[in-house]
Amino acid sequence: TLTLAIGTLALWRCWLAPGMDAHLDAFWAAAQAGDIATADTHRQAFDANHPVSARMLSFIALFVLASMFETGRWIVLSRPAMPGARP
């Protein structure tokens, strides 16, 4: 599951985040220049990608949490049996 988290993070960072970052930067530049129409266009483009981005980040968090659970499970189950312990 950690591999899924890393893969999803790489996909998000290489595919979705660069475009969103560009739209956000263009939005701020246009807003500071007073060009409301251009700023609104870039905000809408950013907002269009936001649901997909939020879902991807949620899956990354879920995969990391599942990896932590599996690591804890592996630690508990891989302990050697204590001498004299009942099965």
Coordinates of C-alpha atoms in Angstrom, one line a residue, residues 30-86:
A30 CA -3.9 38.9 -12.9
A31 CA -5.6 39.8 -9.6
Q32 CA -2.7 42.0 -8.5
A33 CA -2.8 43.7 -11.9
G34 CA -6.5 44.3 -11.6
D35 CA -7.4 42.1 -14.6
I36 CA -10.5 40.5 -13.1
A37 CA -11.6 38.7 -16.2
T38 CA -8.3 36.9 -16.6
A39 CA -8.1 36.2 -12.9
D40 CA -11.6 34.7 -13.0
T41 CA -10.7 32.5 -15.9
H42 CA -7.6 31.1 -14.1
R43 CA -9.6 30.6 -10.9
Q44 CA -12.2 28.6 -12.8
A45 CA -9.5 26.4 -14.4
F46 CA -8.0 25.9 -10.9
D47 CA -11.4 25.1 -9.4
A48 CA -12.1 22.6 -12.2
N49 CA -9.1 20.5 -11.2
H50 CA -9.6 20.8 -7.5
P51 CA -12.1 17.9 -6.9
V52 CA -9.7 15.5 -8.7
S53 CA -6.8 16.8 -6.7
A54 CA -8.6 16.5 -3.4
R55 CA -9.6 12.9 -4.2
M56 CA -6.0 12.0 -5.1
L57 CA -4.7 13.5 -1.9
S58 CA -7.4 11.7 0.1
F59 CA -6.3 8.4 -1.4
I60 CA -2.7 9.1 -0.6
A61 CA -3.6 9.7 3.0
L62 CA -5.7 6.5 3.0
F63 CA -2.9 4.5 1.5
V64 CA -0.4 5.9 4.1
L65 CA -2.8 5.1 6.9
A66 CA -3.3 1.5 5.6
S67 CA 0.5 1.1 5.3
M68 CA 0.9 2.2 8.9
F69 CA -1.8 -0.3 10.0
E70 CA -0.1 -3.1 8.0
T71 CA 3.3 -2.3 9.4
G72 CA 1.9 -2.5 13.0
R73 CA 0.1 -5.7 12.1
W74 CA 3.3 -7.2 10.7
I75 CA 5.2 -6.2 13.8
V76 CA 2.7 -7.8 16.1
L77 CA 2.3 -11.0 14.1
S78 CA 6.1 -11.5 13.5
R79 CA 7.0 -11.6 17.2
P80 CA 8.3 -14.9 18.2
A81 CA 6.1 -16.8 20.6
M82 CA 7.0 -16.4 24.3
P83 CA 8.1 -19.7 26.0
G84 CA 5.4 -21.1 28.1
A85 CA 2.7 -18.9 26.5
R86 CA -0.6 -20.6 25.6

